XYZ file of C-alpha atoms in Angstrom:
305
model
C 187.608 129.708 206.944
C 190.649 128.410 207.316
C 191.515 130.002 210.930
C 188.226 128.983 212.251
C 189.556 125.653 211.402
C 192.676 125.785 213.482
C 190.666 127.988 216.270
C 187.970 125.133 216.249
C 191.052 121.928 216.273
C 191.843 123.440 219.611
C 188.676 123.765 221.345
C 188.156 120.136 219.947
C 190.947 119.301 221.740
C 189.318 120.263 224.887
C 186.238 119.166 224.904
C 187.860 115.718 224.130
C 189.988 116.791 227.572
C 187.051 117.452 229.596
C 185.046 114.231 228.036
C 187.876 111.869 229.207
C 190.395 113.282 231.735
C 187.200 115.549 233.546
C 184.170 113.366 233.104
C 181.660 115.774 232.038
C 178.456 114.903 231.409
C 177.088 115.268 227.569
C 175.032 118.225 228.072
C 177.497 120.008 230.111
C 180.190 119.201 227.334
C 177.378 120.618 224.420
C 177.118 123.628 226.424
C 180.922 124.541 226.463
C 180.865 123.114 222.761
C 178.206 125.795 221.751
C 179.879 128.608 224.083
C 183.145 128.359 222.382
C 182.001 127.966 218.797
C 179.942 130.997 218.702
C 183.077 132.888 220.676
C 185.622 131.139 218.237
C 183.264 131.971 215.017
C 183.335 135.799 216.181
C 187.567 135.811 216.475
C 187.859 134.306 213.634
C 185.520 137.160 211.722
C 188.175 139.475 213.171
C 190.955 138.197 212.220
C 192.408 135.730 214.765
C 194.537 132.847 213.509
C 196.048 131.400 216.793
C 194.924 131.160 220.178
C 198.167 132.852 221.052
C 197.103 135.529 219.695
C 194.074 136.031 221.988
C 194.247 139.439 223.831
C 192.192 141.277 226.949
C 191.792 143.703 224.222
C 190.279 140.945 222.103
C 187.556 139.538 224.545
C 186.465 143.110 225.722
C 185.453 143.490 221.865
C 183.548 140.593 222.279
C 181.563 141.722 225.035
C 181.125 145.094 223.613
C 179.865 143.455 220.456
C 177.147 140.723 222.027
C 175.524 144.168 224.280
C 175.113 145.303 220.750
C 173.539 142.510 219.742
C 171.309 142.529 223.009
C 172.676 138.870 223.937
C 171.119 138.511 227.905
C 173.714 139.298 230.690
C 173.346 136.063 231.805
C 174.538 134.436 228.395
C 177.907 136.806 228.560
C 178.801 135.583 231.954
C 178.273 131.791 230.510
C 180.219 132.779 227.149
C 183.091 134.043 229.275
C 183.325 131.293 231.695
C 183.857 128.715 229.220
C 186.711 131.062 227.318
C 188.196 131.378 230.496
C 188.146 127.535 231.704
C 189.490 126.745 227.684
C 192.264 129.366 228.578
C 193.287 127.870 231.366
C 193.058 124.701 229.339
C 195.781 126.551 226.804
C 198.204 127.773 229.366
C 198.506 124.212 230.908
C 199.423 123.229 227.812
C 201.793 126.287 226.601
C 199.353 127.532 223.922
C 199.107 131.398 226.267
C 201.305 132.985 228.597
C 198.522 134.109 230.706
C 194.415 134.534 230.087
C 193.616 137.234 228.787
C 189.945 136.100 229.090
C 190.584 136.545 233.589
C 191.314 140.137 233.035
C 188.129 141.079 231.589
C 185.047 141.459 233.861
C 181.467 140.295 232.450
C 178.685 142.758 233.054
C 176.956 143.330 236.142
C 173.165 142.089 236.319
C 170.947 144.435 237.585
C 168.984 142.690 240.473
C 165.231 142.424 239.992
C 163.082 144.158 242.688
C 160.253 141.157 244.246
C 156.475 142.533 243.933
C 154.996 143.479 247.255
C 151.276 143.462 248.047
C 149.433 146.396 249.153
C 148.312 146.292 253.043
C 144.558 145.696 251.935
C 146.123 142.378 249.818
C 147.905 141.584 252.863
C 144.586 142.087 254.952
C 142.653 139.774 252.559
C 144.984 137.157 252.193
C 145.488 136.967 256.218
C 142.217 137.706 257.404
C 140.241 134.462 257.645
C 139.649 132.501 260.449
C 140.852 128.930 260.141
C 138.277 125.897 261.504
C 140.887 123.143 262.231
C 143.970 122.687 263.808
C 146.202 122.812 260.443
C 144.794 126.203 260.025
C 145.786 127.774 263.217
C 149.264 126.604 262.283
C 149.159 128.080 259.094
C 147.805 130.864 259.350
C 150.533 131.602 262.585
C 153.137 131.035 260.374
C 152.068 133.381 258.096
C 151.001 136.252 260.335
C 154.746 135.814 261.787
C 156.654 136.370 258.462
C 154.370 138.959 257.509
C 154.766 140.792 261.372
C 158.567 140.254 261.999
C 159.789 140.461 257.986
C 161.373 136.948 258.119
C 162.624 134.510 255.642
C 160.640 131.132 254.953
C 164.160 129.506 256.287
C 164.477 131.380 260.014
C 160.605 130.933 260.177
C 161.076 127.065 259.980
C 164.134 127.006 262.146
C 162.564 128.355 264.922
C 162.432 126.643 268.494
C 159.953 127.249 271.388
C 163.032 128.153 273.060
C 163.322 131.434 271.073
C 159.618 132.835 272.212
C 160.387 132.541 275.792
C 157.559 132.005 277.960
C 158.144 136.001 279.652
C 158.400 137.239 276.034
C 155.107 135.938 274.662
C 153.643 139.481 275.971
C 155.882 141.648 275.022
C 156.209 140.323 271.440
C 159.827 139.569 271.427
C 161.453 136.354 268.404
C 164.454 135.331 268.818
C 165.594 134.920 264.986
C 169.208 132.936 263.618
C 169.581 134.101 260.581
C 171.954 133.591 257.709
C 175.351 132.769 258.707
C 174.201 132.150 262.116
C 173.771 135.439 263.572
C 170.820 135.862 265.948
C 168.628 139.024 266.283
C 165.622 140.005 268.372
C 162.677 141.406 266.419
C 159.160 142.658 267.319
C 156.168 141.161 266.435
C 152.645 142.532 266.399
C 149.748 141.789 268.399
C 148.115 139.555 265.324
C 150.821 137.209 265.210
C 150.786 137.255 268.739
C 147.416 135.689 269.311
C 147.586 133.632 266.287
C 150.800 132.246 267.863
C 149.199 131.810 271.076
C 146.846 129.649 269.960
C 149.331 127.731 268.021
C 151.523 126.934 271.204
C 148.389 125.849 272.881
C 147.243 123.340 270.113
C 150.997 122.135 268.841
C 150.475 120.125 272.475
C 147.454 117.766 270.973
C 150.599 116.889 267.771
C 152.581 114.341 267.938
C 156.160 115.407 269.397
C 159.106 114.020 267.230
C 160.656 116.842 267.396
C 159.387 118.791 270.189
C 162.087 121.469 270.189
C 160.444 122.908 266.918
C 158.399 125.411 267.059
C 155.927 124.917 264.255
C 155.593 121.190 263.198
C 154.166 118.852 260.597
C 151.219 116.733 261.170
C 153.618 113.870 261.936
C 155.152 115.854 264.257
C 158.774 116.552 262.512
C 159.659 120.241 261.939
C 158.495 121.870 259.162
C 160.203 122.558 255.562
C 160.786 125.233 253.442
C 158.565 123.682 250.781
C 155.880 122.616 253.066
C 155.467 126.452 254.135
C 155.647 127.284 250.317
C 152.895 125.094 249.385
C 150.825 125.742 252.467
C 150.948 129.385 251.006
C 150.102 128.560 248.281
C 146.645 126.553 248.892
C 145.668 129.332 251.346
C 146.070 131.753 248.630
C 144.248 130.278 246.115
C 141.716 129.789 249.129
C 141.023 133.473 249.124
C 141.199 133.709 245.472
C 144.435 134.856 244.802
C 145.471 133.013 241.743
C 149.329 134.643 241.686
C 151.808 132.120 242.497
C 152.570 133.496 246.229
C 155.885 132.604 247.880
C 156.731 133.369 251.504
C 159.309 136.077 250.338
C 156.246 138.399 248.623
C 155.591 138.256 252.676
C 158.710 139.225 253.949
C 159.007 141.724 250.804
C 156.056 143.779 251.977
C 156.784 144.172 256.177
C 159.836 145.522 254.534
C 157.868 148.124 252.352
C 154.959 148.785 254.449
C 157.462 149.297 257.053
C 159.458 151.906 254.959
C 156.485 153.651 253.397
C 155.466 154.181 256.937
C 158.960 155.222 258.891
C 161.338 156.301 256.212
C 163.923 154.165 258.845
C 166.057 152.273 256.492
C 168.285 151.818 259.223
C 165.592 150.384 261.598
C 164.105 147.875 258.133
C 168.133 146.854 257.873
C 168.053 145.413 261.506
C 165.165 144.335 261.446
C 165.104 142.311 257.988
C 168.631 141.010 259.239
C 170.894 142.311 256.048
C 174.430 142.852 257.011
C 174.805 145.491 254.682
C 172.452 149.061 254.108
C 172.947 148.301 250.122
C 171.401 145.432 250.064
C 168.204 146.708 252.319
C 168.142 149.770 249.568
C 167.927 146.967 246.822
C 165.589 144.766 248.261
C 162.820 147.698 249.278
C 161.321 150.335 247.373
C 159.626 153.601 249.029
C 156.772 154.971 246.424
C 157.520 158.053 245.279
C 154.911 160.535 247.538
C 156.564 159.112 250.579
C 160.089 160.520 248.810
C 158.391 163.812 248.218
C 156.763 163.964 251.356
C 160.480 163.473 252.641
C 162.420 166.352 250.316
C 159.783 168.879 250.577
C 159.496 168.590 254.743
C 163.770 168.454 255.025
C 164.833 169.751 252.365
C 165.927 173.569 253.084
C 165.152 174.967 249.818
C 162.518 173.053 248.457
C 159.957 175.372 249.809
C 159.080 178.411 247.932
C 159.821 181.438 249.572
C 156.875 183.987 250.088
């Protein structure tokens, strides 16, 4: 066609532009190559002859037309990120007035919910007693996320200095959390013996870095992906083959904890979300606890005699 041709001489033009003047590396250059020939193929099958042409109007149709065609959310947002980085490309140049492509919003992806375990998965996985030193480490760690609800990330960034000696008995962590901000959360009495013992044997390691709470063997703090894989192992230990991140953790204290108190506010602070939205996201109640909820408050939900 002959204004796919001209469409195509353009976006030619820029990949050539992003090749030379950007220094783009050849797969990220066949990804905007692909992105833009599918959207130019589609403009052109409407009708399109010049990119001055191109409308808001124009791209919405696009987006209306690839939900239609079931293309993934994901794809959308990459289709539209190249049309609007080749738009910007045309206005520099004097090919648009403005991009159209900017004014058009991609679709929202709907955010998936992580799997929680039951409490009697979380009792089987926990509930062995460790023979070595390693193991009382581990299995701290992991009584801790599962007790206070934290992320693999605060758990490793913890210092002795946030379990103060006077707050060992009454269960009290000092947490930083994202962006910095620090909150006090409970822990049960589990952890708490299991983290005991851990303070008592982290003074046989080696000290590197003796402000850290829970250490490597070499005696550096721990990372994120040592924790993961240490999960891992003791998983498949107890013969749990699913691939078990520290999050499934942190995903269950916040479920057991709602199925139990109904306190979304309390889960909120505790789980260390700045906003209520994202606590509703992340957490599910099961649907007899909702019941349970309506039919005790709810004034008409009882029949009357």
């Amino acid at each position: 066609m002959a204004e796919s041709i001209e469409l195509e001489r353009l976006v030619e033009r820029f990949i050539d532009y992003l090749q030379g003047s950007r220094g783009y590396a050849v797969h990220t250059l066949t990804q905007y190559r692909r992105q833009l020939g599918v959207i130019t193929q589609a403009l052109a099958s409407q009708g399109l002859q010049q990119w001055s042409e191109l409308t808001a109007r124009a791209v919405e149709g696009l987006v209306v037309s690839w939900r239609r065609q079931e293309v993934g959310i994901p794809s959308i947002h990459q289709r539209l990120a190249a049309l609007r980085s080749f738009c910007d490309y045309l206005g520099e140049r004097g090919e648009l007035q403005h991009n159209p492509a900017k004014l058009v919003q991609a679709p929202k992806q709907g955010r998936r919910l992580p799997k929680n375990m039951d409490v009697d998965g979380v009792a089987h996985l926990l509930d062995e007693e460790p023979d070595d030193e390693l193991g009382i480490r581990d299995r701290s760690m992991f009584e801790l996320i599962y007790s206070a609800g934290l992320r693999v990330s605060e758990l490793v960034s913890l210092n002795l200095s946030d379990i103060p000696t006077g707050r060992l008995a009454t269960h009290e962590l000092r947490v930083t959390g994202k962006g910095g901000k620090t909150r006090i959360v409970p822990y049960g009495a589990e952890a708490g013996l299991w983290l005991k013992l851990w303070i008592a044997t982290r003074k046989n390691w080696p000290q590197t870095e003796p402000e850290a709470l829970f250490l490597s063997q070499r005696g550096r703090r721990l990372s994120v992906r040592s924790v993961q894989l240490r999960l891992k192992q003791w998983a498949l230990r107890r013969g749990i083959s699913d691939n078990l991140h520290p999050h499934k953790l942190r995903h269950s204290f916040a479920s057991h904890m709602l199925e139990s108190s109904g306190d979304l506010r309390a889960v909120q602070e505790l789980l260390g979300h700045a906003n209520l939205s994202t606590t509703q996201v992340y957490t599910h109640l099961d649907f007899q606890h909702l019941a349970g909820v309506y039919d005790n408050a709810h004034p008409r939900a009882k029949k009357k005699p």
